[in-house]
PDB file of C-alpha atoms in Angstrom:
ATOM      1  CA  UNK C   5      97.423 108.789 101.662  1.00  0.00           C
ATOM      2  CA  UNK C   6     100.251 109.955 104.111  1.00  0.00           C
ATOM      3  CA  UNK C   7      98.887 110.061 107.612  1.00  0.00           C
ATOM      4  CA  UNK C   8      98.042 113.235 109.429  1.00  0.00           C
ATOM      5  CA  UNK C   9      97.419 111.627 112.592  1.00  0.00           C
ATOM      6  CA  UNK C  10     101.052 110.679 112.475  1.00  0.00           C
ATOM      7  CA  UNK C  11     102.581 114.049 113.096  1.00  0.00           C
ATOM      8  CA  UNK C  12     104.507 115.087 116.154  1.00  0.00           C
ATOM      9  CA  UNK C  13     102.733 118.846 115.712  1.00  0.00           C
ATOM     10  CA  UNK C  14      99.523 117.064 116.904  1.00  0.00           C
ATOM     11  CA  UNK C  15     100.648 115.946 120.280  1.00  0.00           C
ATOM     12  CA  UNK C  16     100.082 118.852 122.856  1.00  0.00           C
ATOM     13  CA  UNK C  17     101.851 119.085 126.236  1.00  0.00           C
ATOM     14  CA  UNK C  18      99.253 117.003 128.339  1.00  0.00           C
ATOM     15  CA  UNK C  19      99.467 114.214 125.646  1.00  0.00           C
ATOM     16  CA  UNK C  20     103.288 114.184 126.167  1.00  0.00           C
ATOM     17  CA  UNK C  21     102.752 113.657 130.054  1.00  0.00           C
ATOM     18  CA  UNK C  22     102.338 109.794 130.954  1.00  0.00           C
ATOM     19  CA  UNK C  23      98.820 108.978 132.456  1.00  0.00           C
ATOM     20  CA  UNK C  24      98.430 105.287 133.022  1.00  0.00           C
ATOM     21  CA  UNK C  25     100.430 102.717 130.860  1.00  0.00           C
ATOM     22  CA  UNK C  26     102.542 104.273 127.988  1.00  0.00           C
ATOM     23  CA  UNK C  27     102.466 103.506 124.292  1.00  0.00           C
ATOM     24  CA  UNK C  28     104.827 100.568 123.092  1.00  0.00           C
ATOM     25  CA  UNK C  29     106.425  98.945 120.216  1.00  0.00           C
ATOM     26  CA  UNK C  30     104.948  95.664 120.892  1.00  0.00           C
ATOM     27  CA  UNK C  31     101.514  96.963 121.882  1.00  0.00           C
ATOM     28  CA  UNK C  32     101.389  98.831 118.219  1.00  0.00           C
ATOM     29  CA  UNK C  33     102.396  95.412 116.603  1.00  0.00           C
ATOM     30  CA  UNK C  34      99.750  93.423 118.517  1.00  0.00           C
ATOM     31  CA  UNK C  35      97.205  96.109 117.240  1.00  0.00           C
ATOM     32  CA  UNK C  36      98.317  96.009 113.819  1.00  0.00           C
ATOM     33  CA  UNK C  37      98.157  92.543 113.772  1.00  0.00           C
ATOM     34  CA  UNK C  38      94.388  92.404 115.186  1.00  0.00           C
ATOM     35  CA  UNK C  39      93.778  94.916 112.450  1.00  0.00           C
ATOM     36  CA  UNK C  40      95.240  92.677 109.669  1.00  0.00           C
ATOM     37  CA  UNK C  41      93.334  89.866 110.900  1.00  0.00           C
ATOM     38  CA  UNK C  42      90.282  91.636 110.515  1.00  0.00           C
ATOM     39  CA  UNK C  43      91.289  93.178 107.103  1.00  0.00           C
ATOM     40  CA  UNK C  44      91.946  89.376 105.827  1.00  0.00           C
ATOM     41  CA  UNK C  45      88.696  87.854 107.036  1.00  0.00           C
ATOM     42  CA  UNK C  46      86.471  90.647 105.437  1.00  0.00           C
ATOM     43  CA  UNK C  47      88.488  90.231 102.195  1.00  0.00           C
ATOM     44  CA  UNK C  48      88.188  86.581 102.199  1.00  0.00           C
ATOM     45  CA  UNK C  49      84.383  86.796 102.942  1.00  0.00           C
ATOM     46  CA  UNK C  50      84.222  89.161  99.778  1.00  0.00           C
ATOM     47  CA  UNK C  51      86.464  87.008  97.730  1.00  0.00           C
ATOM     48  CA  UNK C  52      84.440  84.066  98.537  1.00  0.00           C
ATOM     49  CA  UNK C  53      81.078  85.790  97.256  1.00  0.00           C
ATOM     50  CA  UNK C  54      82.609  86.780  94.155  1.00  0.00           C
ATOM     51  CA  UNK C  55      84.022  83.260  93.369  1.00  0.00           C
ATOM     52  CA  UNK C  56      80.788  81.807  94.315  1.00  0.00           C
ATOM     53  CA  UNK C  57      78.906  83.990  91.829  1.00  0.00           C
ATOM     54  CA  UNK C  58      77.570  86.565  93.999  1.00  0.00           C
ATOM     55  CA  UNK C  59      78.838  89.263  91.827  1.00  0.00           C
ATOM     56  CA  UNK C  60      76.460  91.948  92.544  1.00  0.00           C
ATOM     57  CA  UNK C  61      76.704  91.529  96.333  1.00  0.00           C
ATOM     58  CA  UNK C  62      80.440  91.216  96.042  1.00  0.00           C
ATOM     59  CA  UNK C  63      80.854  94.755  93.925  1.00  0.00           C
ATOM     60  CA  UNK C  64      78.347  96.305  96.378  1.00  0.00           C
ATOM     61  CA  UNK C  65      80.541  95.520  99.282  1.00  0.00           C
ATOM     62  CA  UNK C  66      83.790  96.204  97.221  1.00  0.00           C
ATOM     63  CA  UNK C  67      82.153  99.763  96.406  1.00  0.00           C
ATOM     64  CA  UNK C  68      80.925 100.340  99.779  1.00  0.00           C
ATOM     65  CA  UNK C  69      84.371  99.244 101.280  1.00  0.00           C
ATOM     66  CA  UNK C  70      86.228 101.802  99.354  1.00  0.00           C
ATOM     67  CA  UNK C  71      83.791 104.669  99.771  1.00  0.00           C
ATOM     68  CA  UNK C  72      83.160 104.155 103.809  1.00  0.00           C
ATOM     69  CA  UNK C  73      86.754 103.425 104.391  1.00  0.00           C
ATOM     70  CA  UNK C  74      87.657 106.683 102.752  1.00  0.00           C
ATOM     71  CA  UNK C  75      85.252 108.610 104.922  1.00  0.00           C
ATOM     72  CA  UNK C  76      86.325 106.800 107.959  1.00  0.00           C
ATOM     73  CA  UNK C  77      90.108 107.357 107.471  1.00  0.00           C
ATOM     74  CA  UNK C  78      89.297 111.152 107.260  1.00  0.00           C
ATOM     75  CA  UNK C  79      87.193 111.104 110.595  1.00  0.00           C
ATOM     76  CA  UNK C  80      89.778 108.945 112.467  1.00  0.00           C
ATOM     77  CA  UNK C  81      92.768 111.145 111.310  1.00  0.00           C
ATOM     78  CA  UNK C  82      91.218 114.299 112.525  1.00  0.00           C
ATOM     79  CA  UNK C  83      89.090 113.050 115.306  1.00  0.00           C
ATOM     80  CA  UNK C  84      91.450 110.270 116.548  1.00  0.00           C
ATOM     81  CA  UNK C  85      88.393 108.067 117.586  1.00  0.00           C
ATOM     82  CA  UNK C  86      90.159 104.627 118.275  1.00  0.00           C
ATOM     83  CA  UNK C  87      86.771 102.955 118.162  1.00  0.00           C
ATOM     84  CA  UNK C  88      86.417 103.299 114.358  1.00  0.00           C
ATOM     85  CA  UNK C  89      89.833 101.941 113.595  1.00  0.00           C
ATOM     86  CA  UNK C  90      88.396  98.256 113.557  1.00  0.00           C
ATOM     87  CA  UNK C  91      85.743  99.274 111.211  1.00  0.00           C
ATOM     88  CA  UNK C  92      88.122 100.803 108.869  1.00  0.00           C
ATOM     89  CA  UNK C  93      90.005  97.902 108.871  1.00  0.00           C
ATOM     90  CA  UNK C  94      86.876  95.665 107.900  1.00  0.00           C
ATOM     91  CA  UNK C  95      86.007  98.263 105.510  1.00  0.00           C
ATOM     92  CA  UNK C  96      89.238  98.254 103.742  1.00  0.00           C
ATOM     93  CA  UNK C  97      89.098  94.428 103.755  1.00  0.00           C
ATOM     94  CA  UNK C  98      85.915  94.237 101.803  1.00  0.00           C
ATOM     95  CA  UNK C  99      87.221  96.699  99.500  1.00  0.00           C
ATOM     96  CA  UNK C 100      90.753  94.635  98.851  1.00  0.00           C
ATOM     97  CA  UNK C 101      88.971  91.563  98.703  1.00  0.00           C
ATOM     98  CA  UNK C 102      86.967  92.345  95.919  1.00  0.00           C
ATOM     99  CA  UNK C 103      89.572  94.102  94.013  1.00  0.00           C
ATOM    100  CA  UNK C 104      91.983  91.315  94.497  1.00  0.00           C
ATOM    101  CA  UNK C 105      89.128  88.653  93.395  1.00  0.00           C
ATOM    102  CA  UNK C 106      88.511  90.674  90.229  1.00  0.00           C
ATOM    103  CA  UNK C 107      92.186  90.980  89.355  1.00  0.00           C
ATOM    104  CA  UNK C 108      93.243  87.746  90.395  1.00  0.00           C
ATOM    105  CA  UNK C 109      90.240  86.197  87.592  1.00  0.00           C
ATOM    106  CA  UNK C 110      92.040  88.189  85.084  1.00  0.00           C
ATOM    107  CA  UNK C 111      95.670  87.701  85.762  1.00  0.00           C
ATOM    108  CA  UNK C 112      96.016  84.513  87.909  1.00  0.00           C
ATOM    109  CA  UNK C 113      98.840  84.585  90.397  1.00  0.00           C
ATOM    110  CA  UNK C 114      99.071  88.346  90.484  1.00  0.00           C
ATOM    111  CA  UNK C 115      97.435  88.884  93.955  1.00  0.00           C
ATOM    112  CA  UNK C 116      99.949  86.407  95.707  1.00  0.00           C
ATOM    113  CA  UNK C 117     102.700  88.630  93.938  1.00  0.00           C
ATOM    114  CA  UNK C 118     101.215  91.801  95.202  1.00  0.00           C
ATOM    115  CA  UNK C 119     101.098  90.636  98.514  1.00  0.00           C
ATOM    116  CA  UNK C 120     104.864  89.100  98.586  1.00  0.00           C
ATOM    117  CA  UNK C 121     105.664  92.759  96.930  1.00  0.00           C
ATOM    118  CA  UNK C 122     103.933  94.507  99.868  1.00  0.00           C
ATOM    119  CA  UNK C 123     105.763  92.676 102.602  1.00  0.00           C
ATOM    120  CA  UNK C 124     108.910  92.669 100.721  1.00  0.00           C
ATOM    121  CA  UNK C 125     108.664  96.633 101.020  1.00  0.00           C
ATOM    122  CA  UNK C 126     107.791  96.580 104.442  1.00  0.00           C
ATOM    123  CA  UNK C 127     110.314  94.484 105.570  1.00  0.00           C
ATOM    124  CA  UNK C 128     113.071  96.456 103.443  1.00  0.00           C
ATOM    125  CA  UNK C 129     111.893  99.788 104.833  1.00  0.00           C
ATOM    126  CA  UNK C 130     111.958  98.327 108.474  1.00  0.00           C
ATOM    127  CA  UNK C 131     115.642  97.234 107.763  1.00  0.00           C
ATOM    128  CA  UNK C 132     116.534 100.406 106.445  1.00  0.00           C
ATOM    129  CA  UNK C 133     115.218 102.478 109.214  1.00  0.00           C
ATOM    130  CA  UNK C 134     116.620 100.213 111.918  1.00  0.00           C
ATOM    131  CA  UNK C 135     119.734 100.368 110.561  1.00  0.00           C
ATOM    132  CA  UNK C 136     119.724 103.989 109.905  1.00  0.00           C
ATOM    133  CA  UNK C 137     120.252 103.923 106.424  1.00  0.00           C
ATOM    134  CA  UNK C 138     117.444 106.393 105.650  1.00  0.00           C
ATOM    135  CA  UNK C 139     117.479 109.155 108.044  1.00  0.00           C
ATOM    136  CA  UNK C 140     114.197 110.926 109.107  1.00  0.00           C
ATOM    137  CA  UNK C 141     115.418 114.565 108.646  1.00  0.00           C
ATOM    138  CA  UNK C 142     113.221 117.625 108.037  1.00  0.00           C
ATOM    139  CA  UNK C 143     114.004 117.750 104.414  1.00  0.00           C
ATOM    140  CA  UNK C 144     112.916 113.912 103.883  1.00  0.00           C
ATOM    141  CA  UNK C 145     109.611 114.422 105.770  1.00  0.00           C
ATOM    142  CA  UNK C 146     109.035 117.497 103.588  1.00  0.00           C
ATOM    143  CA  UNK C 147     109.811 115.732 100.414  1.00  0.00           C
ATOM    144  CA  UNK C 148     107.405 112.704 101.293  1.00  0.00           C
ATOM    145  CA  UNK C 149     104.657 114.785 102.425  1.00  0.00           C
ATOM    146  CA  UNK C 150     104.894 117.102  99.181  1.00  0.00           C
ATOM    147  CA  UNK C 151     105.021 113.835  97.157  1.00  0.00           C
ATOM    148  CA  UNK C 152     102.240 112.273  98.814  1.00  0.00           C
ATOM    149  CA  UNK C 153     100.079 115.323  98.806  1.00  0.00           C
ATOM    150  CA  UNK C 154     100.573 115.953  95.126  1.00  0.00           C
ATOM    151  CA  UNK C 155      99.821 112.169  94.145  1.00  0.00           C
ATOM    152  CA  UNK C 156      96.672 112.825  96.166  1.00  0.00           C
ATOM    153  CA  UNK C 157      95.778 115.679  94.513  1.00  0.00           C
ATOM    154  CA  UNK C 158      96.218 114.124  91.102  1.00  0.00           C
ATOM    155  CA  UNK C 159      94.087 111.068  91.760  1.00  0.00           C
ATOM    156  CA  UNK C 160      91.209 113.444  92.835  1.00  0.00           C
ATOM    157  CA  UNK C 161      91.286 115.393  89.639  1.00  0.00           C
ATOM    158  CA  UNK C 162      91.238 112.150  87.843  1.00  0.00           C
ATOM    159  CA  UNK C 163      88.287 110.858  89.829  1.00  0.00           C
ATOM    160  CA  UNK C 164      86.749 114.042  89.345  1.00  0.00           C
ATOM    161  CA  UNK C 165      87.686 114.046  85.426  1.00  0.00           C
ATOM    162  CA  UNK C 166      86.147 110.634  85.263  1.00  0.00           C
ATOM    163  CA  UNK C 167      82.352 112.107  85.490  1.00  0.00           C
ATOM    164  CA  UNK C 168      83.297 113.829  82.349  1.00  0.00           C
ATOM    165  CA  UNK C 169      84.880 111.092  80.207  1.00  0.00           C
ATOM    166  CA  UNK C 170      88.326 112.804  81.092  1.00  0.00           C
ATOM    167  CA  UNK C 171      91.465 111.374  82.790  1.00  0.00           C
ATOM    168  CA  UNK C 172      94.967 112.370  83.815  1.00  0.00           C
ATOM    169  CA  UNK C 173      97.467 111.307  81.389  1.00  0.00           C
ATOM    170  CA  UNK C 174      99.822 108.151  82.143  1.00  0.00           C
ATOM    171  CA  UNK C 175      97.736 107.110  85.378  1.00  0.00           C
ATOM    172  CA  UNK C 176      95.940 104.425  83.756  1.00  0.00           C
ATOM    173  CA  UNK C 177      98.248 104.023  80.684  1.00  0.00           C
ATOM    174  CA  UNK C 178      99.980 100.587  80.233  1.00  0.00           C
ATOM    175  CA  UNK C 179     102.787 102.564  78.216  1.00  0.00           C
ATOM    176  CA  UNK C 180     106.299 102.570  79.772  1.00  0.00           C
ATOM    177  CA  UNK C 181     105.697 106.278  80.973  1.00  0.00           C
ATOM    178  CA  UNK C 182     102.537 105.020  82.778  1.00  0.00           C
ATOM    179  CA  UNK C 183     104.408 102.272  84.170  1.00  0.00           C
ATOM    180  CA  UNK C 184     107.218 104.499  85.438  1.00  0.00           C
ATOM    181  CA  UNK C 185     104.676 106.858  86.911  1.00  0.00           C
ATOM    182  CA  UNK C 186     103.184 103.976  89.082  1.00  0.00           C
ATOM    183  CA  UNK C 187     106.433 102.652  89.919  1.00  0.00           C
ATOM    184  CA  UNK C 188     107.196 105.950  91.524  1.00  0.00           C
ATOM    185  CA  UNK C 189     104.052 106.064  93.632  1.00  0.00           C
ATOM    186  CA  UNK C 190     105.085 102.784  94.780  1.00  0.00           C
ATOM    187  CA  UNK C 191     108.071 103.798  96.131  1.00  0.00           C
ATOM    188  CA  UNK C 192     106.833 107.077  97.612  1.00  0.00           C
ATOM    189  CA  UNK C 193     104.187 104.858  99.218  1.00  0.00           C
ATOM    190  CA  UNK C 194     106.947 102.509 100.572  1.00  0.00           C
ATOM    191  CA  UNK C 195     109.019 105.386 101.934  1.00  0.00           C
ATOM    192  CA  UNK C 196     105.725 106.562 103.928  1.00  0.00           C
ATOM    193  CA  UNK C 197     106.386 103.509 105.983  1.00  0.00           C
ATOM    194  CA  UNK C 198     109.659 105.041 107.236  1.00  0.00           C
ATOM    195  CA  UNK C 199     107.520 107.926 108.650  1.00  0.00           C
ATOM    196  CA  UNK C 200     105.309 105.598 110.413  1.00  0.00           C
ATOM    197  CA  UNK C 201     108.086 103.348 112.031  1.00  0.00           C
ATOM    198  CA  UNK C 202     109.320 106.777 113.221  1.00  0.00           C
ATOM    199  CA  UNK C 203     105.985 107.688 114.897  1.00  0.00           C
ATOM    200  CA  UNK C 204     105.574 104.557 116.385  1.00  0.00           C
ATOM    201  CA  UNK C 205     109.110 104.550 117.917  1.00  0.00           C
ATOM    202  CA  UNK C 206     109.142 107.942 118.966  1.00  0.00           C
ATOM    203  CA  UNK C 207     105.668 107.467 120.796  1.00  0.00           C
ATOM    204  CA  UNK C 208     107.375 105.008 122.718  1.00  0.00           C
ATOM    205  CA  UNK C 209     110.060 107.268 123.766  1.00  0.00           C
ATOM    206  CA  UNK C 210     107.797 110.035 124.380  1.00  0.00           C
ATOM    207  CA  UNK C 211     105.858 107.519 126.564  1.00  0.00           C
ATOM    208  CA  UNK C 212     102.433 108.765 124.822  1.00  0.00           C
ATOM    209  CA  UNK C 213      99.370 107.092 126.175  1.00  0.00           C
ATOM    210  CA  UNK C 214      98.221 103.738 125.349  1.00  0.00           C
ATOM    211  CA  UNK C 215      95.749 104.731 122.962  1.00  0.00           C
ATOM    212  CA  UNK C 216      98.767 105.975 120.777  1.00  0.00           C
ATOM    213  CA  UNK C 217      98.902 102.336 119.660  1.00  0.00           C
ATOM    214  CA  UNK C 218      95.847 102.237 117.908  1.00  0.00           C
ATOM    215  CA  UNK C 219      96.781 105.576 115.824  1.00  0.00           C
ATOM    216  CA  UNK C 220     100.308 103.996 115.129  1.00  0.00           C
ATOM    217  CA  UNK C 221      98.654 100.800 113.803  1.00  0.00           C
ATOM    218  CA  UNK C 222      96.177 102.617 111.917  1.00  0.00           C
ATOM    219  CA  UNK C 223      98.519 104.998 110.025  1.00  0.00           C
ATOM    220  CA  UNK C 224     100.656 101.858 109.091  1.00  0.00           C
ATOM    221  CA  UNK C 225      97.538 100.193 108.075  1.00  0.00           C
ATOM    222  CA  UNK C 226      96.962 103.033 105.710  1.00  0.00           C
ATOM    223  CA  UNK C 227     100.038 102.935 104.161  1.00  0.00           C
ATOM    224  CA  UNK C 228     100.088  99.502 103.392  1.00  0.00           C
ATOM    225  CA  UNK C 229      96.698  99.431 101.962  1.00  0.00           C
ATOM    226  CA  UNK C 230      97.810 102.155  99.585  1.00  0.00           C
ATOM    227  CA  UNK C 231     101.178  99.962  98.687  1.00  0.00           C
ATOM    228  CA  UNK C 232      99.008  96.967  97.934  1.00  0.00           C
ATOM    229  CA  UNK C 233      96.773  98.595  95.743  1.00  0.00           C
ATOM    230  CA  UNK C 234      99.443 100.556  93.909  1.00  0.00           C
ATOM    231  CA  UNK C 235     101.663  97.356  93.518  1.00  0.00           C
ATOM    232  CA  UNK C 236      98.463  95.980  92.251  1.00  0.00           C
ATOM    233  CA  UNK C 237      98.113  98.465  89.487  1.00  0.00           C
ATOM    234  CA  UNK C 238     101.575  98.185  88.638  1.00  0.00           C
ATOM    235  CA  UNK C 239     101.322  94.317  88.057  1.00  0.00           C
ATOM    236  CA  UNK C 240      98.269  94.940  86.272  1.00  0.00           C
ATOM    237  CA  UNK C 241      99.741  97.122  83.752  1.00  0.00           C
ATOM    238  CA  UNK C 242     102.652  95.071  83.061  1.00  0.00           C
ATOM    239  CA  UNK C 243     100.432  92.005  82.498  1.00  0.00           C
ATOM    240  CA  UNK C 244      98.083  94.174  80.095  1.00  0.00           C
ATOM    241  CA  UNK C 245     101.460  95.157  77.945  1.00  0.00           C
TER     242      UNK C 245
END
């Protein structure tokens, strides 16, 4: 969930030396917009298939999108292969399109609320970062990293347990405790945006190679996708109470 690719320690000395055009914030924003467009197109296609009654096809694309997207995220994070990043965006679009269509059918209006919540969190975190109201210190990084890793481990345990009919308490509960847990995860996901912003800003300052715009955009997309899914989960729990 956090972005191992967005880590200053992964930059060796050669990568810190400018060769050709440098990474820029504007370039990263443009690539992020391009990836977002791919995601939206894929999501719209899957949503349209489910709405048209092609449920089996839609569910296959949704499940495949989640599985392939997760695998690609791991590959990209540890190989920094930018060619796979647009493919990742399409896969996540398929996954989110199916998930959104299903939840929207159950709770009309939920998707637009989740989208609004995601962008509200994005711009709020950006404002807090630009005004330096949240300082990215070593302690801040450690807290966010440990919290994010812990959440990932809990989710992994829950997935493995589901094969045996077992689940981690509160994760899927619609009780006040379950809602509080999901709200906490939403906050951690939102705070990960601060680390994404710092990477992009420092990448420009350090004049990293142009390719790092793709990695900055990729990291930002991972966080936004996670944040959107968690907001959907939060709204779903609230609506089911």
